[in-house]
XYZ file of N, CA and C in Angstrom:
498
model
N -115.070 127.343 44.807
C -113.905 126.945 45.567
C -112.628 127.196 44.766
N -112.700 126.833 43.478
C -111.544 127.016 42.617
C -111.199 128.504 42.495
N -112.260 129.359 42.387
C -112.036 130.805 42.299
C -111.387 131.336 43.575
N -111.762 130.806 44.718
C -111.207 131.248 46.004
C -109.719 130.932 46.083
N -109.346 129.742 45.659
C -107.935 129.338 45.695
C -107.122 130.191 44.733
N -107.639 130.430 43.544
C -106.928 131.262 42.565
C -106.795 132.686 43.095
N -107.850 133.228 43.687
C -107.804 134.580 44.259
C -106.797 134.655 45.396
N -106.772 133.632 46.247
C -105.840 133.594 47.364
C -104.397 133.536 46.867
N -104.132 132.702 45.859
C -102.782 132.607 45.281
C -102.374 133.936 44.648
N -103.300 134.573 43.953
C -103.013 135.870 43.331
C -102.692 136.926 44.371
N -103.468 136.972 45.449
C -103.226 137.938 46.526
C -101.882 137.677 47.193
N -101.523 136.411 47.379
C -100.245 136.050 47.977
C -99.091 136.510 47.099
N -99.189 136.279 45.799
C -98.131 136.696 44.866
C -97.974 138.211 44.866
N -99.075 138.940 44.873
C -99.013 140.407 44.877
C -98.386 140.915 46.168
N -98.743 140.333 47.311
C -98.178 140.786 48.584
C -96.686 140.476 48.662
N -96.256 139.348 48.124
C -94.828 139.028 48.111
C -94.063 139.980 47.218
N -94.607 140.318 46.069
C -93.944 141.244 45.153
C -93.868 142.638 45.754
N -94.902 143.055 46.465
C -94.909 144.385 47.075
C -93.897 144.480 48.205
N -93.642 143.377 48.891
C -92.708 143.389 50.007
C -91.260 143.227 49.592
N -91.009 142.891 48.346
C -89.629 142.684 47.888
C -88.921 144.020 47.762
N -87.658 144.064 48.148
C -86.858 145.271 48.047
C -85.536 144.938 47.396
N -85.000 145.905 46.685
C -83.670 145.767 46.120
C -82.709 146.458 47.066
N -81.727 145.732 47.564
C -80.745 146.304 48.467
C -79.406 146.335 47.746
N -78.863 147.531 47.566
C -77.576 147.693 46.911
C -76.500 147.787 47.984
N -76.057 146.657 48.464
C -75.022 146.616 49.481
C -73.924 145.684 49.000
N -72.675 146.004 49.313
C -71.600 145.121 48.895
C -71.714 143.776 49.593
N -71.514 142.722 48.843
C -71.531 141.385 49.423
C -70.563 140.513 48.642
N -70.145 139.430 49.266
C -69.196 138.536 48.629
C -69.553 137.101 49.002
N -69.390 136.215 48.035
C -69.568 134.784 48.278
C -68.183 134.164 48.129
N -67.646 133.662 49.220
C -66.287 133.128 49.205
C -66.196 131.963 50.184
N -65.109 131.190 50.049
C -64.897 130.048 50.934
C -64.594 130.491 52.357
N -64.002 131.660 52.521
C -63.678 132.160 53.850
C -63.456 133.649 53.806
N -63.421 134.258 54.974
C -63.184 135.688 55.054
C -63.586 136.234 56.399
N -63.251 137.501 56.617
C -63.580 138.129 57.884
C -63.442 139.635 57.753
N -64.034 140.341 58.696
C -63.924 141.792 58.782
C -63.712 142.136 60.245
N -62.736 142.977 60.531
C -62.490 143.411 61.901
C -62.041 144.860 61.883
N -62.318 145.561 62.973
C -61.872 146.942 63.069
C -61.473 147.257 64.495
N -60.529 148.193 64.603
C -60.049 148.649 65.894
C -59.625 150.097 65.734
N -60.267 150.983 66.455
C -59.949 152.397 66.302
C -60.311 152.878 64.911
N -59.342 153.448 64.203
C -59.587 153.948 62.854
C -59.065 153.003 61.780
N -58.742 151.766 62.157
C -58.213 150.791 61.203
C -59.226 149.670 61.031
N -59.470 149.283 59.796
C -60.334 148.133 59.535
C -59.646 147.223 58.525
N -59.844 145.926 58.699
C -59.263 144.933 57.796
C -60.382 144.015 57.328
N -60.430 143.808 56.029
C -61.423 142.928 55.441
C -60.703 142.027 54.451
N -60.956 140.715 54.526
C -60.287 139.802 53.603
C -61.230 138.681 53.200
N -60.934 138.096 52.043
C -61.701 136.949 51.562
C -60.743 135.918 50.987
N -61.234 134.697 50.897
C -60.435 133.590 50.386
C -61.304 132.751 49.471
N -60.786 132.405 48.319
C -61.464 131.459 47.447
C -62.535 132.029 46.544
N -62.392 133.278 46.135
C -63.338 133.830 45.163
C -62.940 133.308 43.787
N -63.826 132.563 43.154
C -63.464 131.882 41.919
C -63.890 132.621 40.658
N -65.078 133.179 40.638
C -65.594 133.808 39.418
C -64.979 135.188 39.239
N -64.539 135.478 38.022
C -64.003 136.802 37.711
C -64.718 137.302 36.469
N -65.612 138.255 36.668
C -66.385 138.780 35.553
C -67.017 140.105 35.969
N -67.155 141.033 35.045
C -67.833 142.294 35.308
C -69.066 142.384 34.434
N -70.203 142.646 35.066
C -71.474 142.785 34.362
C -71.959 144.217 34.530
N -72.441 144.815 33.454
C -72.961 146.183 33.522
C -74.330 146.223 32.878
N -75.210 146.979 33.480
C -76.548 147.135 32.934
C -77.215 148.345 33.552
N -77.743 149.219 32.734
C -78.377 150.422 33.260
C -77.351 151.276 33.975
N -77.626 151.591 35.235
C -76.685 152.407 36.006
C -76.002 151.598 37.107
N -75.952 150.283 36.940
C -75.317 149.423 37.931
C -74.180 148.623 37.303
N -73.131 148.387 38.089
C -72.005 147.558 37.668
C -71.774 146.517 38.753
N -71.666 145.258 38.360
C -71.385 144.165 39.280
C -70.029 143.581 38.903
N -69.087 143.634 39.830
C -67.771 143.055 39.603
C -67.662 141.804 40.453
N -67.468 140.671 39.811
C -67.341 139.404 40.522
C -65.870 139.058 40.662
N -65.531 138.408 41.750
C -64.211 137.809 41.860
C -63.197 138.574 42.666
N -63.430 139.831 42.942
C -62.474 140.591 43.729
C -63.224 141.432 44.739
N -62.728 141.444 45.956
C -63.351 142.248 46.992
C -63.136 143.718 46.642
N -64.203 144.490 46.677
C -64.139 145.895 46.300
C -63.878 146.761 47.528
N -63.029 147.779 47.413
C -62.756 148.651 48.560
C -63.944 149.566 48.850
N -64.057 150.022 50.096
C -65.114 150.950 50.482
C -64.742 152.391 50.149
N -63.466 152.721 50.156
C -63.048 154.111 50.006
C -62.729 154.450 48.569
N -63.275 155.555 48.114
C -62.936 156.122 46.819
C -62.746 157.601 47.047
N -61.580 158.110 46.774
C -61.288 159.517 46.992
C -60.927 160.119 45.648
N -61.802 160.944 45.116
C -61.616 161.499 43.786
C -61.604 163.011 43.896
N -60.636 163.656 43.287
C -60.585 165.117 43.289
C -60.264 165.626 41.908
N -60.303 166.929 41.761
C -60.015 167.532 40.462
C -58.540 167.809 40.261
N -57.716 167.515 41.215
C -56.293 167.760 41.060
C -55.573 167.456 42.350
N -54.245 167.553 42.317
C -53.473 167.232 43.514
C -53.737 168.195 44.668
N -54.321 169.367 44.391
C -54.573 170.347 45.441
C -55.586 169.850 46.461
N -56.411 168.870 46.092
C -57.441 168.400 47.020
C -56.830 167.770 48.261
N -55.595 167.323 48.186
C -54.947 166.782 49.374
C -54.779 167.868 50.432
N -54.645 169.128 50.016
C -54.467 170.213 50.970
C -55.747 170.512 51.739
N -56.873 169.914 51.338
C -58.113 170.119 52.073
C -58.009 169.483 53.452
N -57.275 168.393 53.562
C -57.066 167.711 54.835
C -58.393 167.464 55.548
N -59.279 166.749 54.892
C -60.607 166.461 55.419
C -60.659 165.009 55.877
N -61.157 164.792 57.086
C -61.334 163.437 57.610
C -62.827 163.149 57.706
N -63.235 161.974 57.258
C -64.628 161.548 57.340
C -64.645 160.239 58.124
N -65.384 160.209 59.229
C -65.401 159.025 60.081
C -66.703 158.947 60.862
N -67.102 157.792 61.373
C -66.545 156.471 61.091
C -67.000 155.984 59.716
N -66.225 155.157 59.111
C -66.561 154.592 57.809
C -66.211 153.107 57.857
N -67.154 152.217 57.934
C -68.592 152.332 57.734
C -69.266 153.109 58.870
N -70.373 153.759 58.523
C -71.122 154.594 59.460
C -72.420 153.895 59.850
N -72.913 154.210 61.046
C -74.201 153.662 61.470
C -75.263 154.759 61.494
N -75.125 155.748 62.394
C -76.152 156.781 62.538
C -75.654 158.203 62.283
N -74.408 158.499 62.672
C -73.884 159.861 62.539
C -72.502 159.817 61.897
N -72.340 160.565 60.804
C -71.058 160.675 60.109
C -70.454 162.028 60.451
N -69.176 162.042 60.816
C -68.491 163.280 61.164
C -67.512 163.647 60.059
N -67.568 164.903 59.629
C -66.608 165.445 58.667
C -65.784 166.474 59.422
N -64.469 166.256 59.491
C -63.570 167.179 60.189
C -62.735 167.906 59.152
N -62.808 169.218 59.181
C -62.098 170.058 58.221
C -60.760 170.478 58.818
N -59.672 170.233 58.091
C -58.340 170.578 58.570
C -57.582 171.455 57.598
N -58.299 172.189 56.733
C -57.620 173.031 55.750
C -56.927 174.193 56.453
N -56.138 174.943 55.711
C -55.296 175.978 56.302
C -56.040 177.255 56.660
N -57.132 177.579 55.955
C -57.863 178.814 56.255
C -59.359 178.581 56.090
N -60.155 179.510 56.601
C -61.613 179.395 56.554
C -62.106 179.357 55.111
N -63.183 178.607 54.891
C -63.758 178.492 53.546
C -65.234 178.130 53.666
N -65.978 178.383 52.592
C -67.372 177.960 52.497
C -67.408 176.587 51.834
N -68.300 175.723 52.296
C -68.417 174.386 51.730
C -69.874 174.032 51.492
N -70.112 173.344 50.390
C -71.403 172.742 50.105
C -71.214 171.239 50.272
N -72.025 170.610 51.116
C -71.930 169.176 51.385
C -73.178 168.512 50.819
N -72.973 167.528 49.932
C -74.087 166.778 49.352
C -73.909 165.298 49.665
N -75.018 164.625 49.935
C -75.014 163.169 50.102
C -75.765 162.595 48.912
N -75.105 161.662 48.190
C -75.719 161.038 47.016
C -75.704 159.528 47.181
N -76.729 158.866 46.618
C -76.715 157.407 46.606
C -75.960 156.930 45.367
N -75.879 155.615 45.173
C -75.089 155.069 44.066
C -75.674 155.391 42.699
N -76.933 155.789 42.646
C -77.537 156.158 41.361
C -77.329 157.630 41.042
N -76.709 158.388 41.968
C -76.479 159.808 41.750
C -77.585 160.698 42.291
N -78.611 160.096 42.888
C -79.718 160.875 43.448
C -79.225 161.620 44.687
N -79.483 162.928 44.743
C -79.068 163.753 45.874
C -80.063 163.551 47.017
N -79.554 163.091 48.170
C -80.394 162.812 49.331
C -80.393 163.957 50.337
N -79.305 164.710 50.397
C -79.209 165.821 51.346
C -78.226 166.848 50.812
N -78.506 168.118 51.082
C -77.616 169.222 50.707
C -77.515 170.150 51.909
N -76.294 170.471 52.308
C -76.071 171.397 53.414
C -75.029 172.419 53.005
N -75.323 173.696 53.222
C -74.375 174.783 52.959
C -73.744 175.171 54.293
N -72.418 175.185 54.343
C -71.698 175.566 55.558
C -70.820 176.764 55.224
N -71.147 177.912 55.835
C -70.413 179.149 55.576
C -69.302 179.333 56.597
N -68.200 179.801 56.102
C -67.022 180.128 56.915
C -66.639 178.985 57.857
N -66.327 177.855 57.268
C -65.851 176.701 58.034
C -64.395 176.957 58.396
N -64.081 176.859 59.661
C -62.727 177.128 60.148
C -61.925 175.834 60.248
N -60.586 175.926 60.188
C -59.766 174.732 60.379
C -60.090 174.082 61.729
N -60.307 172.784 61.727
C -60.646 172.054 62.940
C -62.138 171.912 63.181
N -62.970 172.652 62.435
C -64.422 172.535 62.591
C -64.893 171.150 62.177
N -65.989 170.700 62.812
C -66.579 169.409 62.485
C -68.043 169.603 62.121
N -68.480 168.851 61.118
C -69.876 168.834 60.696
C -70.362 167.405 60.873
N -71.537 167.243 61.454
C -72.086 165.903 61.630
C -73.316 165.736 60.751
N -73.346 164.618 60.015
C -74.475 164.289 59.151
C -75.242 163.129 59.767
N -76.550 163.282 59.879
C -77.397 162.220 60.406
C -77.678 161.223 59.285
N -77.200 159.999 59.430
C -77.404 158.960 58.414
C -78.368 157.881 58.895
N -79.032 158.106 60.024
C -79.904 157.069 60.587
C -81.080 156.741 59.675
N -81.494 157.670 58.829
C -82.618 157.421 57.933
C -82.242 156.733 56.638
N -80.954 156.481 56.418
C -80.507 155.844 55.181
C -80.448 154.331 55.365
N -80.787 153.595 54.318
C -80.670 152.139 54.369
C -79.210 151.740 54.166
N -78.901 150.473 54.420
C -77.530 149.991 54.229
C -77.133 150.140 52.773
N -75.882 150.492 52.523
C -75.399 150.626 51.159
C -74.230 151.583 51.070
N -73.892 151.954 49.848
C -72.788 152.865 49.573
C -73.360 154.238 49.243
N -72.762 155.270 49.824
C -73.167 156.651 49.579
C -71.925 157.477 49.279
N -72.130 158.589 48.595
C -71.032 159.478 48.252
C -71.248 160.824 48.920
N -70.207 161.317 49.585
C -70.224 162.642 50.175
C -69.464 163.537 49.206
N -70.157 164.509 48.648
C -69.558 165.416 47.668
C -69.347 166.761 48.350
N -68.082 167.165 48.467
C -67.727 168.434 49.083
C -67.238 169.378 47.995
N -67.792 170.575 47.958
C -67.323 171.556 46.983
C -67.140 172.891 47.684
N -66.182 173.653 47.171
C -65.861 174.953 47.747
C -65.686 175.957 46.619
N -66.445 177.053 46.623
C -66.306 178.041 45.551
C -64.940 178.724 45.556
N -64.318 178.844 46.735
C -62.999 179.489 46.808
C -61.935 178.679 46.067
N -62.093 177.378 46.064
C -61.088 176.509 45.455
C -61.503 176.006 44.086
N -62.771 176.173 43.745
C -63.298 175.670 42.475
C -62.923 174.197 42.293
N -63.104 173.424 43.354
C -62.761 172.007 43.348
C -63.890 171.203 43.966
N -63.895 169.930 43.662
C -64.874 169.007 44.225
C -64.115 167.814 44.784
N -64.505 167.365 45.958
C -63.910 166.170 46.559
C -65.050 165.201 46.833
N -64.919 163.957 46.369
C -65.953 162.944 46.562
C -65.377 161.830 47.426
N -66.105 161.471 48.472
C -65.672 160.425 49.393
C -66.773 159.378 49.472
N -66.404 158.120 49.313
C -67.365 157.017 49.386
C -67.473 156.538 50.826
N -68.713 156.367 51.307
C -68.918 155.822 52.646
C -69.834 154.614 52.554
N -69.730 153.757 53.531
C -70.582 152.578 53.597
C -71.473 152.710 54.815
N -72.770 152.516 54.638
C -73.749 152.614 55.727
C -74.109 151.211 56.184
N -73.941 150.945 57.473
C -74.303 149.638 58.049
C -75.419 149.807 59.030
């Protein structure tokens, strides 16, 4: 009888450990706050965040005390503004649209990366014209932060855009 109970407890612990998942999604613990969106505008606010500390370990960084923005736009120089690229909706649910508004046709490599830098998708788009749109299927991705890395050999530049998957 004792062996049965120990075996049952062991099996329960193993099944619980196997079902546990690590979810890397932004979250905040605060006294109050809200998120709302209308059209292409979103507002997110919090009240009463008390702890202020940054913890780093491995390839993860946890910043406590301040609400972190969803958008990060990083380029290799001021010329990246001339790309005139729109990525929407952000946060995304199932389909992300990239609209190219540059001045002339160009080739683009589009990569989707998770927060650890792992490449999840790569798409080569040849001769993208101004006004063209590319749609990325994000329905298979779990909730979290992803990076869209756009590169063009004609410009020798890279543009990285942070998106949030809900």
